[in-house]
Amino acid sequence: MTVLVMGNIMMMSDAFYPSVVSLFVVFLIWSLSALRVAYKFHCLNVSEHEPVHRYLRWSAMCYFVSWCIAYFVIMLLCSLIFTYHSFFFNPGTGWSLLCVIASVAGSTGFCCINFFLTARLYFAFEGTYPAIRVTTTTVKRHMVVSFIVTVLFCFLSLSYFVLKEQAEFDIVSYRVTAPIGGLAYILNMVNAVSILYQFTDKLVLFSAESSRNNAHEALAGNLAVAAKHCLLGIIGILCFNVLIPLTFVVYVLMPHNIVTLMTTVFICAMLHTVEMLTLFLGFAFNGKYYRTACYPCDSLCHWLLRKETKRRRHKMQALMSRSRSTSNGMEAAV
């Protein structure tokens, strides 16, 4: 028994420094990104449409700050696990309080990023053609789904950290949490894909209309924006809605010990950081970083969207010609 306990303690000691250092690196990346975004937002001169820009800036900053708090608390929780030399322990209300703070902060950040993406979708096309504008019903639907998914994710994190009193979930706990987790990720994936598709599709449609009106400068700018956000959105959805759930599935199937726990936490944190960087690179003031990191993929995405824009433009011209010929035929008949 003594040998087994000493072996577990040695395994924890071997995993302590890589785990804490890795989480500290993740926390540092989030903090530096938040500071740069806050500084750039402060320096921006947005006199026009100030309420719109203020809402988008505050929702984005809330996302960064919430997850910085969450990762800082997660570092404290991991340190407590190693300090008490126990996979799951019950040191008192302090542990539960930290778990609640981490869960609420992470859920708040998740909700804010979804509200930011939905608001950006609405405000980006607010002053365009009526056929391209996003309706308030669509916005409300996306926000309701985002709020439901946020509540589900908050429940999952709280049930895992606060209600867990033993080293492994029993079968009843898995039967309750697994369907809720699956439902949350499915709803979030459908919502994220829908927002990304609408944003890209409407930009392509607006670009086709601009090119039909010989607004070539607007066409180039719209395609560049569409290619950037389409590429970054696909990477973000792949990380958060595909790779992170797969990591959780692997963790559930593996033996539960301190090494598998910390490995899962680190992999999920890194994937989530990559998702955050897709938002970070999407801001206009980070254009040089985006071009450096994503130039080859951006060129391919830009080429595909240009082909789609040309197809849409030819389709619109054909419809206009058909409508014009039909109108002329009716006038001749009269």
mmCIF file of C-alpha atoms in Angstrom:
data_model
loop_
_atom_site.group_PDB
_atom_site.id
_atom_site.type_symbol
_atom_site.label_atom_id
_atom_site.label_comp_id
_atom_site.label_asym_id
_atom_site.label_seq_id
_atom_site.Cartn_x
_atom_site.Cartn_y
_atom_site.Cartn_z
ATOM 1 C CA MET A 1 0.000 0.000 0.000
ATOM 2 C CA THR A 2 2.848 2.375 0.876
ATOM 3 C CA VAL A 3 4.575 1.611 -2.412
ATOM 4 C CA LEU A 4 1.343 2.327 -4.325
ATOM 5 C CA VAL A 5 0.822 5.666 -2.574
ATOM 6 C CA MET A 6 4.434 6.694 -3.161
ATOM 7 C CA GLY A 7 4.100 5.715 -6.819
ATOM 8 C CA ASN A 8 1.024 7.908 -7.206
ATOM 9 C CA ILE A 9 2.788 10.826 -5.530
ATOM 10 C CA MET A 10 5.817 10.423 -7.820
ATOM 11 C CA MET A 11 3.512 10.313 -10.863
ATOM 12 C CA MET A 12 1.842 13.515 -9.674
ATOM 13 C CA SER A 13 5.210 15.166 -9.101
ATOM 14 C CA ASP A 14 6.358 14.234 -12.599
ATOM 15 C CA ALA A 15 3.166 15.685 -14.102
ATOM 16 C CA PHE A 16 3.036 18.803 -11.908
ATOM 17 C CA TYR A 17 5.562 21.082 -13.578
ATOM 18 C CA PRO A 18 4.627 20.361 -17.237
ATOM 19 C CA SER A 19 0.928 20.781 -16.421
ATOM 20 C CA VAL A 20 1.235 24.028 -14.489
ATOM 21 C CA VAL A 21 3.728 25.504 -16.962
ATOM 22 C CA SER A 22 1.474 24.556 -19.890
ATOM 23 C CA LEU A 23 -1.576 26.122 -18.282
ATOM 24 C CA PHE A 24 0.455 29.203 -17.407
ATOM 25 C CA VAL A 25 1.475 29.528 -21.077
ATOM 26 C CA VAL A 26 -2.178 29.259 -22.088
ATOM 27 C CA PHE A 27 -3.143 31.891 -19.509
ATOM 28 C CA LEU A 28 -0.327 34.145 -20.729
ATOM 29 C CA ILE A 29 -1.457 33.865 -24.369
ATOM 30 C CA TRP A 30 -5.014 34.769 -23.384
ATOM 31 C CA SER A 31 -3.860 37.674 -21.226
ATOM 32 C CA LEU A 32 -1.584 39.162 -23.891
ATOM 33 C CA SER A 33 -4.304 38.782 -26.523
ATOM 34 C CA ALA A 34 -6.821 40.497 -24.244
ATOM 35 C CA LEU A 35 -4.407 43.353 -23.542
ATOM 36 C CA ARG A 36 -3.699 43.919 -27.232
ATOM 37 C CA VAL A 37 -7.395 43.854 -28.147
ATOM 38 C CA ALA A 38 -8.215 46.248 -25.292
ATOM 39 C CA TYR A 39 -5.427 48.620 -26.353
ATOM 40 C CA LYS A 40 -6.491 48.589 -30.007
ATOM 41 C CA PHE A 41 -10.134 49.115 -29.077
ATOM 42 C CA HIS A 42 -9.104 52.069 -26.946
ATOM 43 C CA CYS A 43 -7.133 53.597 -29.829
ATOM 44 C CA LEU A 44 -9.875 53.138 -32.414
ATOM 45 C CA ASN A 45 -11.735 56.234 -33.528
ATOM 46 C CA VAL A 46 -15.323 55.111 -34.043
ATOM 47 C CA SER A 47 -17.385 58.263 -33.996
ATOM 48 C CA GLU A 48 -19.979 56.872 -36.391
ATOM 49 C CA HIS A 49 -22.402 54.211 -35.186
ATOM 50 C CA GLU A 50 -20.863 54.466 -31.709
ATOM 51 C CA PRO A 51 -23.513 52.336 -29.912
ATOM 52 C CA VAL A 52 -22.963 49.498 -32.388
ATOM 53 C CA HIS A 53 -19.195 49.525 -32.030
ATOM 54 C CA ARG A 54 -19.456 49.885 -28.262
ATOM 55 C CA TYR A 55 -21.659 46.784 -28.019
ATOM 56 C CA LEU A 56 -19.309 44.711 -30.175
ATOM 57 C CA ARG A 57 -16.228 45.892 -28.283
ATOM 58 C CA TRP A 58 -17.696 45.191 -24.860
ATOM 59 C CA SER A 59 -18.921 41.712 -25.827
ATOM 60 C CA ALA A 60 -15.491 40.847 -27.277
ATOM 61 C CA MET A 61 -13.660 42.143 -24.207
ATOM 62 C CA CYS A 62 -16.022 40.289 -21.893
ATOM 63 C CA TYR A 63 -15.134 37.105 -23.777
ATOM 64 C CA PHE A 64 -11.392 37.611 -23.316
ATOM 65 C CA VAL A 65 -11.586 38.706 -19.665
ATOM 66 C CA SER A 66 -13.974 35.906 -18.672
ATOM 67 C CA TRP A 67 -11.742 33.198 -20.068
ATOM 68 C CA CYS A 68 -8.621 34.786 -18.562
ATOM 69 C CA ILE A 69 -10.313 34.515 -15.165
ATOM 70 C CA ALA A 70 -11.411 30.948 -15.910
ATOM 71 C CA TYR A 71 -7.912 29.773 -16.865
ATOM 72 C CA PHE A 72 -6.352 31.503 -13.867
ATOM 73 C CA VAL A 73 -8.767 29.677 -11.552
ATOM 74 C CA ILE A 74 -8.135 26.392 -13.375
ATOM 75 C CA MET A 75 -4.430 26.829 -12.646
ATOM 76 C CA LEU A 76 -5.275 27.250 -8.959
ATOM 77 C CA LEU A 77 -7.449 24.122 -9.003
ATOM 78 C CA CYS A 78 -4.690 22.074 -10.609
ATOM 79 C CA SER A 79 -2.229 23.335 -8.023
ATOM 80 C CA LEU A 80 -4.620 22.268 -5.237
ATOM 81 C CA ILE A 81 -4.913 18.787 -6.747
ATOM 82 C CA PHE A 82 -1.147 18.364 -6.718
ATOM 83 C CA THR A 83 -0.792 19.958 -3.281
ATOM 84 C CA TYR A 84 -3.214 17.519 -1.658
ATOM 85 C CA HIS A 85 -1.773 14.582 -3.644
ATOM 86 C CA SER A 86 -5.243 13.402 -4.505
ATOM 87 C CA PHE A 87 -7.060 12.980 -7.793
ATOM 88 C CA PHE A 88 -10.275 14.281 -6.258
ATOM 89 C CA PHE A 89 -10.406 15.609 -2.768
ATOM 90 C CA ASN A 90 -12.736 17.605 -0.553
ATOM 91 C CA PRO A 91 -10.790 20.427 1.105
ATOM 92 C CA GLY A 92 -13.920 22.447 1.844
ATOM 93 C CA THR A 93 -15.934 25.270 0.391
ATOM 94 C CA GLY A 94 -12.857 26.918 -1.139
ATOM 95 C CA TRP A 95 -12.600 24.193 -3.781
ATOM 96 C CA SER A 96 -16.290 24.404 -4.616
ATOM 97 C CA LEU A 97 -16.127 28.190 -4.805
ATOM 98 C CA LEU A 98 -13.208 28.095 -7.229
ATOM 99 C CA CYS A 99 -15.045 25.524 -9.346
ATOM 100 C CA VAL A 100 -18.134 27.729 -9.480
ATOM 101 C CA ILE A 101 -16.024 30.765 -10.448
ATOM 102 C CA ALA A 102 -14.289 28.846 -13.242
ATOM 103 C CA SER A 103 -17.576 27.425 -14.550
ATOM 104 C CA VAL A 104 -19.436 30.747 -14.467
ATOM 105 C CA ALA A 105 -16.508 32.665 -16.008
ATOM 106 C CA GLY A 106 -16.093 30.149 -18.818
ATOM 107 C CA SER A 107 -19.827 30.044 -19.504
ATOM 108 C CA THR A 108 -19.978 33.848 -19.547
ATOM 109 C CA GLY A 109 -17.131 33.984 -22.047
ATOM 110 C CA PHE A 110 -18.812 31.375 -24.236
ATOM 111 C CA CYS A 111 -22.094 33.293 -24.187
ATOM 112 C CA CYS A 112 -20.349 36.595 -24.991
ATOM 113 C CA ILE A 113 -18.524 35.246 -28.049
ATOM 114 C CA ASN A 114 -21.770 33.862 -29.464
ATOM 115 C CA PHE A 115 -23.537 37.169 -28.864
ATOM 116 C CA PHE A 116 -20.602 38.962 -30.508
ATOM 117 C CA LEU A 117 -20.764 36.794 -33.637
ATOM 118 C CA THR A 118 -24.546 37.156 -33.852
ATOM 119 C CA ALA A 119 -24.399 40.932 -33.411
ATOM 120 C CA ARG A 120 -21.641 41.212 -36.007
ATOM 121 C CA LEU A 121 -23.789 39.239 -38.444
ATOM 122 C CA TYR A 122 -26.700 41.618 -37.884
ATOM 123 C CA PHE A 123 -24.844 44.945 -37.903
ATOM 124 C CA ALA A 124 -22.606 44.065 -40.876
ATOM 125 C CA PHE A 125 -25.577 43.939 -43.240
ATOM 126 C CA GLU A 126 -27.882 46.403 -41.514
ATOM 127 C CA GLY A 127 -27.426 49.117 -44.151
ATOM 128 C CA THR A 128 -27.420 46.875 -47.235
ATOM 129 C CA TYR A 129 -30.172 45.718 -49.576
ATOM 130 C CA PRO A 130 -33.371 44.403 -47.965
ATOM 131 C CA ALA A 131 -32.802 40.963 -49.444
ATOM 132 C CA ILE A 132 -29.385 40.713 -47.743
ATOM 133 C CA ARG A 133 -30.242 42.095 -44.311
ATOM 134 C CA VAL A 134 -30.498 39.776 -41.333
ATOM 135 C CA THR A 135 -33.906 39.765 -39.693
ATOM 136 C CA THR A 136 -34.381 40.307 -35.986
ATOM 137 C CA THR A 137 -36.092 36.902 -35.812
ATOM 138 C CA THR A 138 -32.882 35.237 -36.978
ATOM 139 C CA VAL A 139 -30.868 37.182 -34.417
ATOM 140 C CA LYS A 140 -33.224 36.220 -31.594
ATOM 141 C CA ARG A 141 -33.113 32.575 -32.621
ATOM 142 C CA HIS A 142 -29.301 32.507 -32.564
ATOM 143 C CA MET A 143 -29.174 34.252 -29.187
ATOM 144 C CA VAL A 144 -31.737 31.912 -27.621
ATOM 145 C CA VAL A 145 -29.803 28.869 -28.825
ATOM 146 C CA SER A 146 -26.555 30.396 -27.530
ATOM 147 C CA PHE A 147 -28.105 30.998 -24.110
ATOM 148 C CA ILE A 148 -29.458 27.425 -23.916
ATOM 149 C CA VAL A 149 -26.068 25.960 -24.849
ATOM 150 C CA THR A 150 -24.389 28.205 -22.276
ATOM 151 C CA VAL A 151 -26.670 26.894 -19.520
ATOM 152 C CA LEU A 152 -25.979 23.293 -20.582
ATOM 153 C CA PHE A 153 -22.205 23.820 -20.580
ATOM 154 C CA CYS A 154 -22.367 25.509 -17.184
ATOM 155 C CA PHE A 155 -24.351 22.590 -15.777
ATOM 156 C CA LEU A 156 -21.832 20.083 -17.174
ATOM 157 C CA SER A 157 -18.821 21.846 -15.693
ATOM 158 C CA LEU A 158 -20.467 22.305 -12.305
ATOM 159 C CA SER A 159 -21.635 18.687 -12.190
ATOM 160 C CA TYR A 160 -18.115 17.480 -12.941
ATOM 161 C CA PHE A 161 -16.181 19.662 -10.504
ATOM 162 C CA VAL A 162 -18.612 20.359 -7.670
ATOM 163 C CA LEU A 163 -20.830 17.285 -7.521
ATOM 164 C CA LYS A 164 -18.004 14.809 -8.132
ATOM 165 C CA GLU A 165 -17.014 13.178 -4.830
ATOM 166 C CA GLN A 166 -15.161 10.128 -6.036
ATOM 167 C CA ALA A 167 -12.412 9.256 -8.481
ATOM 168 C CA GLU A 168 -14.760 8.155 -11.231
ATOM 169 C CA PHE A 169 -18.255 8.999 -12.332
ATOM 170 C CA ASP A 170 -20.687 6.197 -11.730
ATOM 171 C CA ILE A 171 -22.757 4.868 -14.622
ATOM 172 C CA VAL A 172 -25.775 6.958 -13.587
ATOM 173 C CA SER A 173 -23.758 10.171 -13.827
ATOM 174 C CA TYR A 174 -22.534 9.278 -17.302
ATOM 175 C CA ARG A 175 -26.058 8.471 -18.445
ATOM 176 C CA VAL A 176 -27.141 11.953 -17.364
ATOM 177 C CA THR A 177 -24.151 14.054 -18.443
ATOM 178 C CA ALA A 178 -23.276 12.339 -21.731
ATOM 179 C CA PRO A 179 -26.595 13.114 -23.501
ATOM 180 C CA ILE A 180 -26.554 16.689 -22.157
ATOM 181 C CA GLY A 181 -22.993 17.199 -23.378
ATOM 182 C CA GLY A 182 -23.794 15.722 -26.769
ATOM 183 C CA LEU A 183 -26.902 17.889 -27.110
ATOM 184 C CA ALA A 184 -24.959 21.012 -26.118
ATOM 185 C CA TYR A 185 -22.206 20.411 -28.675
ATOM 186 C CA ILE A 186 -24.679 19.543 -31.444
ATOM 187 C CA LEU A 187 -26.737 22.687 -30.805
ATOM 188 C CA ASN A 188 -23.620 24.828 -30.632
ATOM 189 C CA MET A 189 -22.213 23.352 -33.834
ATOM 190 C CA VAL A 190 -25.462 23.923 -35.730
ATOM 191 C CA ASN A 191 -25.642 27.481 -34.408
ATOM 192 C CA ALA A 192 -21.999 28.262 -35.231
ATOM 193 C CA VAL A 193 -22.191 26.767 -38.723
ATOM 194 C CA SER A 194 -25.416 28.673 -39.385
ATOM 195 C CA ILE A 195 -23.865 32.016 -38.331
ATOM 196 C CA LEU A 196 -20.724 31.379 -40.392
ATOM 197 C CA TYR A 197 -22.701 30.278 -43.468
ATOM 198 C CA GLN A 198 -25.012 33.282 -43.344
ATOM 199 C CA PHE A 199 -22.137 35.712 -42.891
ATOM 200 C CA THR A 200 -20.136 34.258 -45.800
ATOM 201 C CA ASP A 201 -23.150 33.741 -48.056
ATOM 202 C CA LYS A 202 -24.420 37.291 -47.594
ATOM 203 C CA LEU A 203 -20.968 38.749 -48.213
ATOM 204 C CA VAL A 204 -20.675 36.730 -51.430
ATOM 205 C CA LEU A 205 -24.153 37.838 -52.497
ATOM 206 C CA PHE A 206 -23.303 41.453 -51.696
ATOM 207 C CA SER A 207 -20.043 41.082 -53.652
ATOM 208 C CA ALA A 208 -21.920 39.708 -56.661
ATOM 209 C CA GLU A 209 -24.305 42.668 -56.537
ATOM 210 C CA SER A 210 -21.365 45.084 -56.246
ATOM 211 C CA SER A 211 -19.569 43.525 -59.210
ATOM 212 C CA ARG A 212 -22.767 43.722 -61.266
ATOM 213 C CA ASN A 213 -22.806 47.456 -60.532
ATOM 214 C CA ASN A 214 -19.108 47.738 -61.503
ATOM 215 C CA ALA A 215 -18.018 48.437 -57.919
ATOM 216 C CA HIS A 216 -14.756 46.500 -58.277
ATOM 217 C CA GLU A 217 -13.066 47.996 -55.218
ATOM 218 C CA ALA A 218 -15.975 46.970 -53.007
ATOM 219 C CA LEU A 219 -15.878 43.502 -54.605
ATOM 220 C CA ALA A 220 -12.206 42.992 -53.717
ATOM 221 C CA GLY A 221 -12.713 44.199 -50.151
ATOM 222 C CA ASN A 222 -15.811 42.090 -49.547
ATOM 223 C CA LEU A 223 -14.157 38.945 -50.908
ATOM 224 C CA ALA A 224 -11.102 39.506 -48.722
ATOM 225 C CA VAL A 225 -13.298 39.851 -45.623
ATOM 226 C CA ALA A 226 -15.404 36.837 -46.608
ATOM 227 C CA ALA A 227 -12.339 34.651 -47.222
ATOM 228 C CA LYS A 228 -10.746 35.640 -43.921
ATOM 229 C CA HIS A 229 -13.782 35.035 -41.744
ATOM 230 C CA CYS A 230 -14.766 31.862 -43.593
ATOM 231 C CA LEU A 231 -11.319 30.343 -43.076
ATOM 232 C CA LEU A 232 -11.036 31.429 -39.438
ATOM 233 C CA GLY A 233 -14.603 30.326 -38.713
ATOM 234 C CA ILE A 234 -13.975 26.838 -40.098
ATOM 235 C CA ILE A 235 -10.828 26.476 -37.970
ATOM 236 C CA GLY A 236 -12.657 27.690 -34.853
ATOM 237 C CA ILE A 237 -15.613 25.352 -35.382
ATOM 238 C CA LEU A 238 -13.270 22.431 -36.045
ATOM 239 C CA CYS A 239 -11.341 23.055 -32.813
ATOM 240 C CA PHE A 240 -14.240 23.738 -30.454
ATOM 241 C CA ASN A 241 -17.001 21.537 -31.862
ATOM 242 C CA VAL A 242 -15.040 18.568 -33.192
ATOM 243 C CA LEU A 243 -11.599 18.144 -31.621
ATOM 244 C CA ILE A 244 -12.475 19.140 -28.036
ATOM 245 C CA PRO A 245 -15.476 16.716 -27.843
ATOM 246 C CA LEU A 246 -13.271 13.948 -29.262
ATOM 247 C CA THR A 247 -10.702 14.699 -26.554
ATOM 248 C CA PHE A 248 -13.398 14.369 -23.888
ATOM 249 C CA VAL A 249 -14.558 11.057 -25.382
ATOM 250 C CA VAL A 250 -11.012 9.690 -25.278
ATOM 251 C CA TYR A 251 -10.678 10.812 -21.648
ATOM 252 C CA VAL A 252 -13.922 9.067 -20.673
ATOM 253 C CA LEU A 253 -12.756 5.812 -22.258
ATOM 254 C CA MET A 254 -9.302 5.910 -20.648
ATOM 255 C CA PRO A 255 -8.429 5.070 -17.014
ATOM 256 C CA HIS A 256 -8.982 8.101 -14.793
ATOM 257 C CA ASN A 257 -5.797 9.285 -13.113
ATOM 258 C CA ILE A 258 -3.895 12.516 -12.688
ATOM 259 C CA VAL A 259 -1.927 12.113 -15.918
ATOM 260 C CA THR A 260 -4.954 11.558 -18.169
ATOM 261 C CA LEU A 261 -6.809 14.408 -16.434
ATOM 262 C CA MET A 262 -4.022 16.942 -16.888
ATOM 263 C CA THR A 263 -3.326 15.781 -20.444
ATOM 264 C CA THR A 264 -6.992 16.266 -21.317
ATOM 265 C CA VAL A 265 -7.091 19.694 -19.670
ATOM 266 C CA PHE A 266 -3.968 20.799 -21.535
ATOM 267 C CA ILE A 267 -5.138 19.543 -24.953
ATOM 268 C CA CYS A 268 -8.563 21.161 -24.538
ATOM 269 C CA ALA A 269 -6.984 24.418 -23.360
ATOM 270 C CA MET A 270 -4.664 24.521 -26.374
ATOM 271 C CA LEU A 271 -7.501 23.770 -28.811
ATOM 272 C CA HIS A 272 -9.598 26.465 -27.173
ATOM 273 C CA THR A 273 -6.676 28.874 -27.454
ATOM 274 C CA VAL A 274 -6.460 28.155 -31.180
ATOM 275 C CA GLU A 275 -10.174 28.946 -31.424
ATOM 276 C CA MET A 276 -9.575 32.220 -29.567
ATOM 277 C CA LEU A 277 -6.763 33.091 -31.979
ATOM 278 C CA THR A 278 -9.195 32.741 -34.890
ATOM 279 C CA LEU A 279 -11.233 35.550 -33.337
ATOM 280 C CA PHE A 280 -8.081 37.506 -32.493
ATOM 281 C CA LEU A 281 -6.789 37.307 -36.084
ATOM 282 C CA GLY A 282 -10.203 38.279 -37.433
ATOM 283 C CA PHE A 283 -9.913 41.856 -36.184
ATOM 284 C CA ALA A 284 -8.792 44.345 -38.822
ATOM 285 C CA PHE A 285 -5.900 45.656 -36.696
ATOM 286 C CA ASN A 286 -4.353 42.154 -36.694
ATOM 287 C CA GLY A 287 -4.321 41.894 -40.479
ATOM 288 C CA LYS A 288 -0.544 41.536 -40.751
ATOM 289 C CA TYR A 289 -0.553 38.589 -38.314
ATOM 290 C CA TYR A 290 -3.376 36.953 -40.249
ATOM 291 C CA ARG A 291 -1.563 37.321 -43.578
ATOM 292 C CA THR A 292 1.596 35.869 -42.071
ATOM 293 C CA ALA A 293 -0.113 32.869 -40.487
ATOM 294 C CA CYS A 294 -2.831 32.033 -43.011
ATOM 295 C CA TYR A 295 -1.707 33.345 -46.393
ATOM 296 C CA PRO A 296 -1.699 30.012 -48.352
ATOM 297 C CA CYS A 297 -5.090 28.891 -47.049
ATOM 298 C CA ASP A 298 -6.494 32.404 -47.445
ATOM 299 C CA SER A 299 -5.483 32.471 -51.123
ATOM 300 C CA LEU A 300 -7.289 29.194 -51.747
ATOM 301 C CA CYS A 301 -10.395 30.345 -49.881
ATOM 302 C CA HIS A 302 -10.332 33.666 -51.741
ATOM 303 C CA TRP A 303 -10.122 31.846 -55.094
ATOM 304 C CA LEU A 304 -13.091 29.605 -54.234
ATOM 305 C CA LEU A 305 -15.220 32.545 -53.117
ATOM 306 C CA ARG A 306 -14.327 34.490 -56.254
ATOM 307 C CA LYS A 307 -15.565 31.582 -58.372
ATOM 308 C CA GLU A 308 -18.777 31.482 -56.340
ATOM 309 C CA THR A 309 -19.207 35.234 -56.744
ATOM 310 C CA LYS A 310 -18.862 34.966 -60.520
ATOM 311 C CA ARG A 311 -21.416 32.147 -60.567
ATOM 312 C CA ARG A 312 -23.838 34.245 -58.518
ATOM 313 C CA ARG A 313 -23.284 37.270 -60.761
ATOM 314 C CA HIS A 314 -23.969 35.285 -63.947
ATOM 315 C CA LYS A 315 -27.073 33.814 -62.343
ATOM 316 C CA MET A 316 -28.332 37.262 -61.370
ATOM 317 C CA GLN A 317 -27.653 38.588 -64.875
ATOM 318 C CA ALA A 318 -29.502 35.662 -66.424
ATOM 319 C CA LEU A 319 -32.476 36.275 -64.149
ATOM 320 C CA MET A 320 -32.485 39.975 -65.008
ATOM 321 C CA SER A 321 -32.315 39.222 -68.742
ATOM 322 C CA ARG A 322 -35.113 36.702 -68.466
ATOM 323 C CA SER A 323 -37.229 39.142 -66.473
ATOM 324 C CA ARG A 324 -36.553 41.920 -68.994
ATOM 325 C CA SER A 325 -37.480 39.735 -71.972
ATOM 326 C CA THR A 326 -40.656 38.598 -70.226
ATOM 327 C CA SER A 327 -41.599 42.214 -69.523
ATOM 328 C CA ASN A 328 -40.969 43.192 -73.152
ATOM 329 C CA GLY A 329 -43.085 40.282 -74.356
ATOM 330 C CA MET A 330 -45.973 41.310 -72.153
ATOM 331 C CA GLU A 331 -45.759 44.911 -73.382
ATOM 332 C CA ALA A 332 -45.750 43.754 -77.013
ATOM 333 C CA ALA A 333 -48.762 41.548 -76.357
ATOM 334 C CA VAL A 334 -50.663 44.460 -74.859
#
